[in-house]
Coordinates of C-alpha atoms and ligand atoms in Angstrom, one line a residue:
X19 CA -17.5 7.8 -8.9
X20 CA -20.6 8.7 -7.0
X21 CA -20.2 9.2 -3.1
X22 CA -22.6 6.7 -2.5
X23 CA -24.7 3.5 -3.8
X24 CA -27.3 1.6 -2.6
X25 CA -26.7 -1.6 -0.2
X26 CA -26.3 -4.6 -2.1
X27 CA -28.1 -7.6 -0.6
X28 CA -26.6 -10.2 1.9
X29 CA -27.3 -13.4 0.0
X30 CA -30.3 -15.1 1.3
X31 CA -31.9 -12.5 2.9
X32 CA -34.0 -11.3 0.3
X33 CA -35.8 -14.8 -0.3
X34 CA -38.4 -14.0 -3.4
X35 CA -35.3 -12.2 -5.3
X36 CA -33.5 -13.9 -7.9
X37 CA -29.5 -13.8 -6.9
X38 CA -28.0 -11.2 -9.0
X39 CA -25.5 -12.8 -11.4
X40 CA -21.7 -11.2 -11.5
X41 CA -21.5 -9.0 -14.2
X42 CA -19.2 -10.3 -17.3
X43 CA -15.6 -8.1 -17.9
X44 CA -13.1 -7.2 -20.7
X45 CA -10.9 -5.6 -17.6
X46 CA -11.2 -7.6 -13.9
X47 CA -9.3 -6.1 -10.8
X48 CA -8.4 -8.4 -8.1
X49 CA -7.4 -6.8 -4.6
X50 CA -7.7 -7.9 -0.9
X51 CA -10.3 -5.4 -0.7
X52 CA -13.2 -3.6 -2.6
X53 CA -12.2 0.2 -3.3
X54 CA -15.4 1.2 -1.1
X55 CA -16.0 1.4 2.4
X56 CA -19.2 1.0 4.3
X57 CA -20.5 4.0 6.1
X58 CA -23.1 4.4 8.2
X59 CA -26.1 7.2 7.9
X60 CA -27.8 9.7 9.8
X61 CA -31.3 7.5 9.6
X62 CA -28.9 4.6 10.5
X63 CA -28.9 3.0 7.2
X64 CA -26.1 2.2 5.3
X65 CA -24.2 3.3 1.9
X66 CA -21.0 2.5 0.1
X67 CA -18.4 5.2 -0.5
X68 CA -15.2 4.8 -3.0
X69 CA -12.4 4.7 -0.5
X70 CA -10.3 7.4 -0.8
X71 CA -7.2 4.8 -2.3
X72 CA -5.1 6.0 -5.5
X73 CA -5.3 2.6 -7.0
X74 CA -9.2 3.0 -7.6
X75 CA -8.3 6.9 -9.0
X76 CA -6.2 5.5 -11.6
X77 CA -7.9 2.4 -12.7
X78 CA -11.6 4.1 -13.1
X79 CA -11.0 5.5 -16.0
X80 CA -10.2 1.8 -17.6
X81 CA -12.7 0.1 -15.8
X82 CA -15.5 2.5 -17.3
X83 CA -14.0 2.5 -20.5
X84 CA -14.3 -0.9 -20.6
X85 CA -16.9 -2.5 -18.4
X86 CA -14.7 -3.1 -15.5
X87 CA -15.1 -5.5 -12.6
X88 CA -13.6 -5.2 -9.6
X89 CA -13.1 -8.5 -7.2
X90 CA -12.3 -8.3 -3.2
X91 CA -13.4 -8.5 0.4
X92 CA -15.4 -5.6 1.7
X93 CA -13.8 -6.1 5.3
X94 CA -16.3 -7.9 7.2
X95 CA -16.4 -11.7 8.6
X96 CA -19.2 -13.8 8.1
X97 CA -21.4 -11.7 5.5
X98 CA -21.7 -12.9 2.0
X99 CA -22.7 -9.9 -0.3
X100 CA -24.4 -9.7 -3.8
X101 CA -22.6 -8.7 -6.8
X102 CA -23.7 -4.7 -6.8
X103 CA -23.0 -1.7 -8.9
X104 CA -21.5 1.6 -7.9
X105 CA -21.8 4.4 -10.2
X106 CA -21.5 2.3 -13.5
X107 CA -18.3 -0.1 -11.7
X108 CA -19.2 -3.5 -11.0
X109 CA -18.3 -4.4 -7.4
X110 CA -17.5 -8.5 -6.9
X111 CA -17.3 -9.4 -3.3
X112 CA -15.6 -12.4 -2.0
X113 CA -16.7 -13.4 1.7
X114 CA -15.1 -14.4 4.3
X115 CA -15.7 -16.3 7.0
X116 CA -14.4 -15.4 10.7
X117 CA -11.4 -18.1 10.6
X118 CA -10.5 -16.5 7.1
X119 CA -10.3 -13.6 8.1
X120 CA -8.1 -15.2 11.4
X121 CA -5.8 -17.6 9.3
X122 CA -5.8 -16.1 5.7
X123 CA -5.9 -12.5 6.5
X124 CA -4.9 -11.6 10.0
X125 CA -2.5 -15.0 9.9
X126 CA -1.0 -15.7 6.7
X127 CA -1.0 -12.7 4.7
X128 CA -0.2 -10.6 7.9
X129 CA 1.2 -12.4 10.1
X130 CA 4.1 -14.6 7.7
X131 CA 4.2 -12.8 4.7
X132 CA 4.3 -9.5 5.5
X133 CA 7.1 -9.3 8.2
X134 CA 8.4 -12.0 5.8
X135 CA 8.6 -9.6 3.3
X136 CA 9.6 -6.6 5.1
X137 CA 13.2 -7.8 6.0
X138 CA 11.7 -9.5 9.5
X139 CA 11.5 -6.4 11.0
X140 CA 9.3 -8.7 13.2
X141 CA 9.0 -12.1 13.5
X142 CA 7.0 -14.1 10.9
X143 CA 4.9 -17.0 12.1
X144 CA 4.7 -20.3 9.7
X145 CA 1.3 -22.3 10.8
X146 CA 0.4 -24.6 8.7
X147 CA -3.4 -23.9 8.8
X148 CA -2.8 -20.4 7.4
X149 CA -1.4 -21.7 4.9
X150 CA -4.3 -23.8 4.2
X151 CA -6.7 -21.2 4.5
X152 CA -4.5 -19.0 2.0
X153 CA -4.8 -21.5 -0.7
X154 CA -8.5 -21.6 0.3
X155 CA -9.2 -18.3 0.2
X156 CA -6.9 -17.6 -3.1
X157 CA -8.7 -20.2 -4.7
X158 CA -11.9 -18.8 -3.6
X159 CA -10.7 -15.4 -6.0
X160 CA -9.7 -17.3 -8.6
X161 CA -12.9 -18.7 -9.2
X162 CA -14.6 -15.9 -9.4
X163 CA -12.4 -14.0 -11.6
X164 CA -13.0 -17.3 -13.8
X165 CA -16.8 -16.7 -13.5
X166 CA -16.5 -12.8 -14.2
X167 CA -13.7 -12.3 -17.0
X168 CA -15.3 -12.0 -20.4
X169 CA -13.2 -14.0 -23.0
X170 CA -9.6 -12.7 -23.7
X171 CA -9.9 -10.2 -21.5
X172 CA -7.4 -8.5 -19.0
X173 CA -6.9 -9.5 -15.3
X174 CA -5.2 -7.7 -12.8
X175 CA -3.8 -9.2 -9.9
X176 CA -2.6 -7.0 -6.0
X177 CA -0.6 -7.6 -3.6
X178 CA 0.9 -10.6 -1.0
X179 CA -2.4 -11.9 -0.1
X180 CA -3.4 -13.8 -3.5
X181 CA 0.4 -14.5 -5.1
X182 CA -1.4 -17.9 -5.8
X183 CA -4.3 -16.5 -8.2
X184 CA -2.5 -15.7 -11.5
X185 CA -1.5 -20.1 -11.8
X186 CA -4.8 -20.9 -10.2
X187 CA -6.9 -18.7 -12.8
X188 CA -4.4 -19.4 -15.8
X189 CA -5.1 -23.1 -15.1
X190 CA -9.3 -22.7 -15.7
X191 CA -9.1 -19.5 -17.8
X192 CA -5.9 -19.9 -20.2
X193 CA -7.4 -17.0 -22.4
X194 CA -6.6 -14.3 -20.3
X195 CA -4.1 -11.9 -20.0
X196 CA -3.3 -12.1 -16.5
X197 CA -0.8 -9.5 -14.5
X198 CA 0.4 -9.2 -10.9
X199 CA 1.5 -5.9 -9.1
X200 CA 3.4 -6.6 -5.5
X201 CA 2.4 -3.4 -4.1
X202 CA 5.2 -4.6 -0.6
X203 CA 8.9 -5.3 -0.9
X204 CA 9.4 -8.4 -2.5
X205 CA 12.8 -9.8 0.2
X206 CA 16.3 -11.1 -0.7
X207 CA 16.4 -14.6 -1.2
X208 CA 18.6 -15.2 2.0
X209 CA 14.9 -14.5 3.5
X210 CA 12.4 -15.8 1.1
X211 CA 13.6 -18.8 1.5
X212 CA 12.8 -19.4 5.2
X213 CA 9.1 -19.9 3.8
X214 CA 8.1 -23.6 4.0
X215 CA 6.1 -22.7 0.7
X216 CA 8.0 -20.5 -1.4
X217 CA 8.3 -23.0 -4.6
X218 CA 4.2 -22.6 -4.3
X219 CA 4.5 -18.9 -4.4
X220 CA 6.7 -18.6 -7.4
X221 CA 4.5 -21.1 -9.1
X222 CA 1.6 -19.3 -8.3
X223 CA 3.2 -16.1 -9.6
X224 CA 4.2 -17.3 -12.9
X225 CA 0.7 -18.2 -13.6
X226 CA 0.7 -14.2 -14.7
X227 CA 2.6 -13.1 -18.0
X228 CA 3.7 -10.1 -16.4
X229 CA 4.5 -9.5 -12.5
X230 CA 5.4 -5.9 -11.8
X231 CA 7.4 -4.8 -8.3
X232 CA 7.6 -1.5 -7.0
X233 CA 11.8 -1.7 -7.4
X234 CA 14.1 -3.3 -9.9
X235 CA 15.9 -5.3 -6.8
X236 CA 12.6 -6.9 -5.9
X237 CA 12.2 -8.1 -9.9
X238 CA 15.8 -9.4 -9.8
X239 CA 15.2 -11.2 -6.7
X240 CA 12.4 -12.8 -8.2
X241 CA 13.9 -13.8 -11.3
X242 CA 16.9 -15.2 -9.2
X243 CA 14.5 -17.1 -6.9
X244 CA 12.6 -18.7 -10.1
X245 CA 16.2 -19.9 -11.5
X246 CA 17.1 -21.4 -8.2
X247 CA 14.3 -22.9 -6.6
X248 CA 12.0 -23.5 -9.9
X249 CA 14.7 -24.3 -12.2
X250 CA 13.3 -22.0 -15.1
X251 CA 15.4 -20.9 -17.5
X252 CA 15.9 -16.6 -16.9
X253 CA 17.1 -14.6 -19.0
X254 CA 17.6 -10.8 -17.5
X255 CA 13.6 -9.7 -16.9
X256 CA 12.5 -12.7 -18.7
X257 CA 11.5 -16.4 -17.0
X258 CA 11.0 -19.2 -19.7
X259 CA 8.1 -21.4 -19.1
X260 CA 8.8 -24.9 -20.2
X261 CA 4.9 -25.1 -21.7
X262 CA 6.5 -21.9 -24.7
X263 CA 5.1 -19.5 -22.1
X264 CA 7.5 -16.3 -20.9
X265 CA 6.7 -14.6 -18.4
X266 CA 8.2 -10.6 -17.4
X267 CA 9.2 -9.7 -14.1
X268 CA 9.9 -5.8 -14.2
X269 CA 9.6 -2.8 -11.6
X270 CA 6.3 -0.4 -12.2
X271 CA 7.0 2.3 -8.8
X272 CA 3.6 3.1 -7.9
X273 CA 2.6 7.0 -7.5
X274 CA -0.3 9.0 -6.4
X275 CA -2.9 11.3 -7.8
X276 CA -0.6 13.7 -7.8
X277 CA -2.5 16.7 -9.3
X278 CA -5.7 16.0 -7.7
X279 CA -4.0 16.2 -4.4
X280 CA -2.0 19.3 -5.2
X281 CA -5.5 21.2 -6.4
X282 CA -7.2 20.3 -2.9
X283 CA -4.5 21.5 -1.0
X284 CA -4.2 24.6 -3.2
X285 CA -8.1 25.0 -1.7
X286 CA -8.4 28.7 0.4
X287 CA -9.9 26.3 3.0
X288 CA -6.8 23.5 3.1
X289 CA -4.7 26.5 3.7
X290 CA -6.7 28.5 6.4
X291 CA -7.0 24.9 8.4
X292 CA -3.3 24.9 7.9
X293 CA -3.2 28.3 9.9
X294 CA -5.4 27.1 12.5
X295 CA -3.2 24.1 13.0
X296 CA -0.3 25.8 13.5
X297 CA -1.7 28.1 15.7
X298 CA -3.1 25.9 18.1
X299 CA 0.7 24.7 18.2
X300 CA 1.3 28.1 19.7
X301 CA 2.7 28.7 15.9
X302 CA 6.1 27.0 16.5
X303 CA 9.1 27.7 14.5
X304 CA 9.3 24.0 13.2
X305 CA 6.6 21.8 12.7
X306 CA 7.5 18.6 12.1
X307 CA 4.7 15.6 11.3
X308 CA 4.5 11.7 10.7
X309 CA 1.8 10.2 9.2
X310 CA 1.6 6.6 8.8
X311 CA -0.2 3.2 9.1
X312 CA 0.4 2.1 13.0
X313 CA 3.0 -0.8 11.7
X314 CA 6.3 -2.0 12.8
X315 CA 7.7 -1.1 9.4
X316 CA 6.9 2.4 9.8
X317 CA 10.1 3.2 12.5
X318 CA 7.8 5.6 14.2
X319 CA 9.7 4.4 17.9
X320 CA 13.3 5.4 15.7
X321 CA 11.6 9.0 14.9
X322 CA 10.4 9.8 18.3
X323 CA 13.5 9.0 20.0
X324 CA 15.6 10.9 18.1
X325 CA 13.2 14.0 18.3
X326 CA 12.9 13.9 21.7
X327 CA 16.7 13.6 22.4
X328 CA 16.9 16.9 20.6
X329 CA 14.6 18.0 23.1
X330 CA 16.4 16.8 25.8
X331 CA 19.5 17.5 25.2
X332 CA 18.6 21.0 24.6
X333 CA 19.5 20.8 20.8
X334 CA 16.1 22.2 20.1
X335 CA 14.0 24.0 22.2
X336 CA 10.2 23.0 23.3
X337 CA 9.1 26.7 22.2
X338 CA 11.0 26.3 18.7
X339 CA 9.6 22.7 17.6
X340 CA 6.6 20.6 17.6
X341 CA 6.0 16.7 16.4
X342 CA 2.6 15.9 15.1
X343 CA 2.4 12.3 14.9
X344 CA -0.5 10.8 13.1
X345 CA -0.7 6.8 13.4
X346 CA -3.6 5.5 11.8
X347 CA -5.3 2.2 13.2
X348 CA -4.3 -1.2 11.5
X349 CA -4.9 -4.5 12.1
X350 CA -5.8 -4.3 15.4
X351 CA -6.0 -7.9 15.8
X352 CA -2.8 -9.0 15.4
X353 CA -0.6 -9.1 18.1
X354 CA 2.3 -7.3 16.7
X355 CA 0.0 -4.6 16.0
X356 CA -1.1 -4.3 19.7
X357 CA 2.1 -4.3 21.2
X358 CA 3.2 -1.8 18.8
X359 CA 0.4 0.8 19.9
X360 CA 1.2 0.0 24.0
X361 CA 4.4 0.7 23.1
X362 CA 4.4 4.2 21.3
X363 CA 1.6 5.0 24.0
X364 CA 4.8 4.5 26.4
X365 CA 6.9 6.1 24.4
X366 CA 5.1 9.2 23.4
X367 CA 4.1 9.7 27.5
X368 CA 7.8 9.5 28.1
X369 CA 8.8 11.6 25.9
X370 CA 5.8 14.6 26.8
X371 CA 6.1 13.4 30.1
X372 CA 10.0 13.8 30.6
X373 CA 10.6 17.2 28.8
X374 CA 7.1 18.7 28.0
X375 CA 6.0 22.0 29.8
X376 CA 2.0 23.2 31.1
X377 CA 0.9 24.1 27.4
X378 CA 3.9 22.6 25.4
X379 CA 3.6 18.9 24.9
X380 CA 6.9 18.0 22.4
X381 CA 4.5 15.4 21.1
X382 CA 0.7 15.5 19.7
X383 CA 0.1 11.8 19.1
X384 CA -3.3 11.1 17.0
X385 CA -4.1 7.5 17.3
X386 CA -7.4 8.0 14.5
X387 CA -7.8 8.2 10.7
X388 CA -8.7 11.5 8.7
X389 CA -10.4 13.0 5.7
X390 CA -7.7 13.5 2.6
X391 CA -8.5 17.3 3.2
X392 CA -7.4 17.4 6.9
X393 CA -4.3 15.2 5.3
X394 CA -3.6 18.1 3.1
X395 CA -4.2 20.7 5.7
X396 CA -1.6 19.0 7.6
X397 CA 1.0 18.4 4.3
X398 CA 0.4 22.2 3.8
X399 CA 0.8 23.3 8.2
X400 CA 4.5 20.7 8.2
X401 CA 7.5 22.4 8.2
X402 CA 9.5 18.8 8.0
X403 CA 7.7 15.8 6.8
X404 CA 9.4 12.7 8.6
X405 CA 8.8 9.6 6.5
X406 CA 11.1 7.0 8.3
X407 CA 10.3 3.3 7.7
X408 CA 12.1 0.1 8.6
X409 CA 11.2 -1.3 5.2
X410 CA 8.7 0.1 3.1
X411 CA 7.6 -1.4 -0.7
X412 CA 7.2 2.4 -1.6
X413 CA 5.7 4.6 0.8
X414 CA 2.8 7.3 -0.4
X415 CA 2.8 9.7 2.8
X416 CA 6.3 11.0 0.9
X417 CA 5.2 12.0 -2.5
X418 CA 1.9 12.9 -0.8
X419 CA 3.7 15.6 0.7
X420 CA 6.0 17.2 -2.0
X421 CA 2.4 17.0 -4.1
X422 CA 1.6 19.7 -1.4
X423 CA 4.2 21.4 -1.4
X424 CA 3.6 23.6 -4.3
X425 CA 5.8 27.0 -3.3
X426 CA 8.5 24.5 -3.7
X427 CA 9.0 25.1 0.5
X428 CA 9.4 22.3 3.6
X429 CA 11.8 19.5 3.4
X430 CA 11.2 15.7 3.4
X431 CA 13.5 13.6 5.7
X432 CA 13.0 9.8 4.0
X433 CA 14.3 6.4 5.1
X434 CA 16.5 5.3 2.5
X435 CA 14.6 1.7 3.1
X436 CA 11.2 3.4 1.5
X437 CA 10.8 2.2 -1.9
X438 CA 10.3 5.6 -2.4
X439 CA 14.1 7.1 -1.7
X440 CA 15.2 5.7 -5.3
X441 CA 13.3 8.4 -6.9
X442 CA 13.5 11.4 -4.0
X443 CA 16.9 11.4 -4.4
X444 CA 16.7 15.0 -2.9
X445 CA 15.1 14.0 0.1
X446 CA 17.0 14.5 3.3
X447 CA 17.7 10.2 3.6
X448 CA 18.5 8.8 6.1
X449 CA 19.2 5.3 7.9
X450 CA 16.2 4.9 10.3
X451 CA 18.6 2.6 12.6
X452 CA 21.2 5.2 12.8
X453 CA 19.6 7.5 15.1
X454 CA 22.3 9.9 16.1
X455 CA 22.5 10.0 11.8
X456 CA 18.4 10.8 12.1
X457 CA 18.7 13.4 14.5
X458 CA 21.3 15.1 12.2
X459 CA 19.1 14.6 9.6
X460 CA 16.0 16.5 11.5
X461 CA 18.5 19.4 12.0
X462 CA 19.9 19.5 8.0
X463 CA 16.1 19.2 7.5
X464 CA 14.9 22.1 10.1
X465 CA 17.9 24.9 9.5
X466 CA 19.7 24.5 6.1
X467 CA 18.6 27.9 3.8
X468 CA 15.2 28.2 2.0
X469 CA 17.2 28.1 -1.1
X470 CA 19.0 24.6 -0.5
X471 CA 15.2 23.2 0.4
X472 CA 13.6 25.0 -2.5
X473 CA 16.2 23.3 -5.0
X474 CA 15.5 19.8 -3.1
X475 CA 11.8 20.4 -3.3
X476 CA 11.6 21.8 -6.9
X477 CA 13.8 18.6 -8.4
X478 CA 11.3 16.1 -5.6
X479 CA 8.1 18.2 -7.3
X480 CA 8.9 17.2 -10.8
X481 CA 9.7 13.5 -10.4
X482 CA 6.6 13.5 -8.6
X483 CA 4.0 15.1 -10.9
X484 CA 5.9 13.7 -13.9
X485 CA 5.0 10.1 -12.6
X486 CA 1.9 9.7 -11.1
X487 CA -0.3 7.1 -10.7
X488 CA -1.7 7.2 -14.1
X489 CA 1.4 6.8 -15.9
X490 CA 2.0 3.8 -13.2
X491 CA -1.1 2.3 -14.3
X492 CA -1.2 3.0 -17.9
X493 CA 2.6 1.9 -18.3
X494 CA 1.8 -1.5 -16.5
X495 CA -1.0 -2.1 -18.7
X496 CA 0.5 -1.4 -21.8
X497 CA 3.5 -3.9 -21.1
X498 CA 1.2 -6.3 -20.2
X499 CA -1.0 -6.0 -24.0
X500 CA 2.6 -6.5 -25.4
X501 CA 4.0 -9.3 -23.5
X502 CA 4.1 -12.1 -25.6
X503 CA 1.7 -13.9 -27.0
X504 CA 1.5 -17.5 -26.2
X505 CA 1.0 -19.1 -29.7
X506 CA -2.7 -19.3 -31.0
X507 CA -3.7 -17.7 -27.8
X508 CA -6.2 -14.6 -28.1
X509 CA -7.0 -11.5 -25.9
X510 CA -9.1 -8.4 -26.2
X511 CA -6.9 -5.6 -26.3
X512 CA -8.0 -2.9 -23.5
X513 CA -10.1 0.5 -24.8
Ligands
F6P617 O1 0.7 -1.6 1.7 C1 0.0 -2.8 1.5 C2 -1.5 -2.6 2.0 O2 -2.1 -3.9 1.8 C3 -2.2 -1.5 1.2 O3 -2.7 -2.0 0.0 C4 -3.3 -1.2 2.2 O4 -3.8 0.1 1.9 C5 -2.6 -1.3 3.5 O5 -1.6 -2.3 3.3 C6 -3.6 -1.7 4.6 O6 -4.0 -3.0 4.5 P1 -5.1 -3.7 5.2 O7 -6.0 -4.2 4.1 O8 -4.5 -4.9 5.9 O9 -5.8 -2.8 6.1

């Protein structure tokens, strides 16, 4: 994809224009957000720029192939935007207004669903007016997939905030092939079932014929859930519609671009910024690093502790070993969010403040985003990777990081809660709660021989570049061309 396209048009600003109509697709992609980001140039005007996402990496090649649309918010309140092209990829947006993006997005989707879903790692809120701007808003995607989708063709569904699209497209466009990918957990039904509208949910879900999840747990819950609650007929990964229809509910693990990341970090100039990193860390012995979305689920507080006690305690010494911390800004709206960042602020000034020397803070924090190459830089300079969520539907950071590591060298200490931890089996795991277990871990991690890493990393490496994102995609989309046929039914098989 081209860095950058021109700006599409706000509706209604350009008054002698004719509205550009949304472009018709064999293959329509349905996310939160648009895969581009909005930047801002030199002369002050503005572009669009493919976010750097894997999802967008893995579906191009389809999309091209066969006229692809993609559907979804481009992330600001209030602005309604043309249909626009972006280096032959039609972009759809969906606006939102400001109490959208306060009820549907910042509320529902993030404020009940997601700690919902995330074993209420924090406390989800169930407003009834979120809920009625969800079904607004899902409604609002629907109806433009309807407008967009080409007979028969292909429709794919992401994530928690539009679980209500596939019934509420299958109802106006019965002609399409319509899948769902649940990029989060998806919880036990002990917890799923404190939601005042969880019948809607799995009603809205079945509206797809296939609904992946990142784990076969999630797709069993799932299937459980649509036995209990919906009273379908289930048998194993299959639900029985009573209108003939069947619908699959299997587990897809999502990967990365897993050789495109390992070429830029094999770059001469990922490597030198490597260098340069570690040696403005006064080239430590260990260097340890965290990078992650600032979010509850994350167990950054659970990390920090249990490096700094090694500090303290004398365990490890300040000269020996160094914590990078990268937290990238999220949701900064919500209040979970803010109290989150006062609170490993605190933590972090603790921590450097309680054991750090002139020179030798324990802990560089980075509250800010970066460029994938600085990421690789920093996947290349880490000793330790520390990946230690609460609950985590995968978790990217991880095989980001044994994609770097391609001399088969550093060590990955992983949550066993990450999605992830059921294929890097060889990862150091641990129990994020269990923090005396953690610092043992970090330890393992730090001093066991090269040769004990280089067999972890080795095994981590191949079940990493053996499954990357394009065999998640192409996998998914295969099983959903096969999934049954309702009778007399037809759909455009994908190019
Ligand atoms: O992990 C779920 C997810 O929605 C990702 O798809 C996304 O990159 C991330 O969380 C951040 O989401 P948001 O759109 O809320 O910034």
């Amino acid at each position: 994809m081209s860095p950058s396209s021109p700006v599409p048009q706000v509706e209604g600003t350009d008054r002698g224009r004719t509205k550009p109509r949304a472009p018709k697709a064999a293959f329509v992609v349905i996310a939160n957000r648009l895969p581009v980001d909005r930047v801002q140039n030199a002369d002050g005007s503005t572009d669009w720029r493919t976010s750097p996402g894997g999802l967008v990496a893995a579906l191009e090649p389809v999309m091209r192939r066969n006229g692809g649309a993609w559907i979804g918010w481009h992330g600001a309140a209030d602005e309604p935007l043309d249909p626009f092209e972006d280096d032959g990829l039609q972009l759809v947006p969906v606006p939102l207004s400001s109490d959208e993006v306060e009820e549907y997005y910042e509320g529902f989707s993030n404020g009940t669903l997601w700690p919902l879903y995330h074993d209420v790692v924090a406390h989800p809120e169930f407003h009834r007016e979120w809920w009625d701007s969800y079904v607004r808003v899902n409604q609002r995607f629907a109806d433009r997939a309807a407008e967009v989708a080409e007979d028969g063709a292909v429709v794919w569904i992401q994530d928690y905030q539009l679980q209500l699209v596939p019934q509420m497209l299958r109802e106006s466009r019965p002609d399409l092939r319509i899948g769902f990918f649940l990029h989060i957990p998806f919880p036990p039904t002990e917890l799923f079932q404190q939601l005042p509208w969880r019948k809607q949910i799995l009603e809205g879900l079945l509206g797809a014929d296939l609904v992946g999840f990142q784990l076969p747990g999630a797709a069993q819950n799932f299937v459980r859930l649509v036995r209990q609650r919906v009273r379908h007929k289930t048998h194993r990964e299959t639900v029985y519609l009573p209108d003939g229809r069947a619908v699959i509910a299997k587990a897809y693990p999502i990967s990365i671009d897993a050789s495109g990341l390992e070429a830029l970090a094999r770059q001469p100039e990922s490597q030198r910024r490597a260098d340069e990193i570690r040696e403005s860390l006064g080239n430590p012995e260990y260097l340890l690093l965290g990078i992650d979305r600032l979010d509850y689920t994350k167990g950054l507080r659970q990390r920090l502790r249990a490096f700094g006690e090694l500090i303290a305690e004398g365990t490890l010494d300040i000269e020996q070993a160094v914590f990078i911390q990268v937290a990238t800004p999220s949701r900064e709206r919500v209040g979970q969010y803010r109290l989150l960042r006062d609170d490993i602020d605190r933590l972090v000034g603790r921590i450097n403040g309680d054991v750090g020397r002139i020179g030798n803070p324990p802990i560089t924090y980075l509250h800010s985003s970066y460029p994938r190459s600085e990421m690789a830089a920093l996947y290349r300079a880490a000793d330790v990777m520390v990946v230690t969520p609460l609950r985590d539907g995968m978790n990217l950071v991880a095989k980001e990081y044994v994609a770097c590591r391609y001399h088969n060298d550093g060590a990955l200490v992983l949550s066993e809660f990450a999605g992830a931890a059921a294929e890097l089996r060889q990862a150091y795991q641990v129990n994020p709660y269990d923090i005396n277990g953690m610092k043992a871990a970090l330890m393992d991690a730090m001093c066991d021989t090269q040769a004990e890493k280089t067999r972890r990393m080795k095994a981590m490496r191949r079940q990493v570049m053996d499954n990357d994102i394009e065999h998640w995609a192409s996998t998914f989309l295969e099983d959903l061309a096969n999934a049954r046929q309702p009778h007399g039914k037809r759909t455009r098989p994908l190019l």
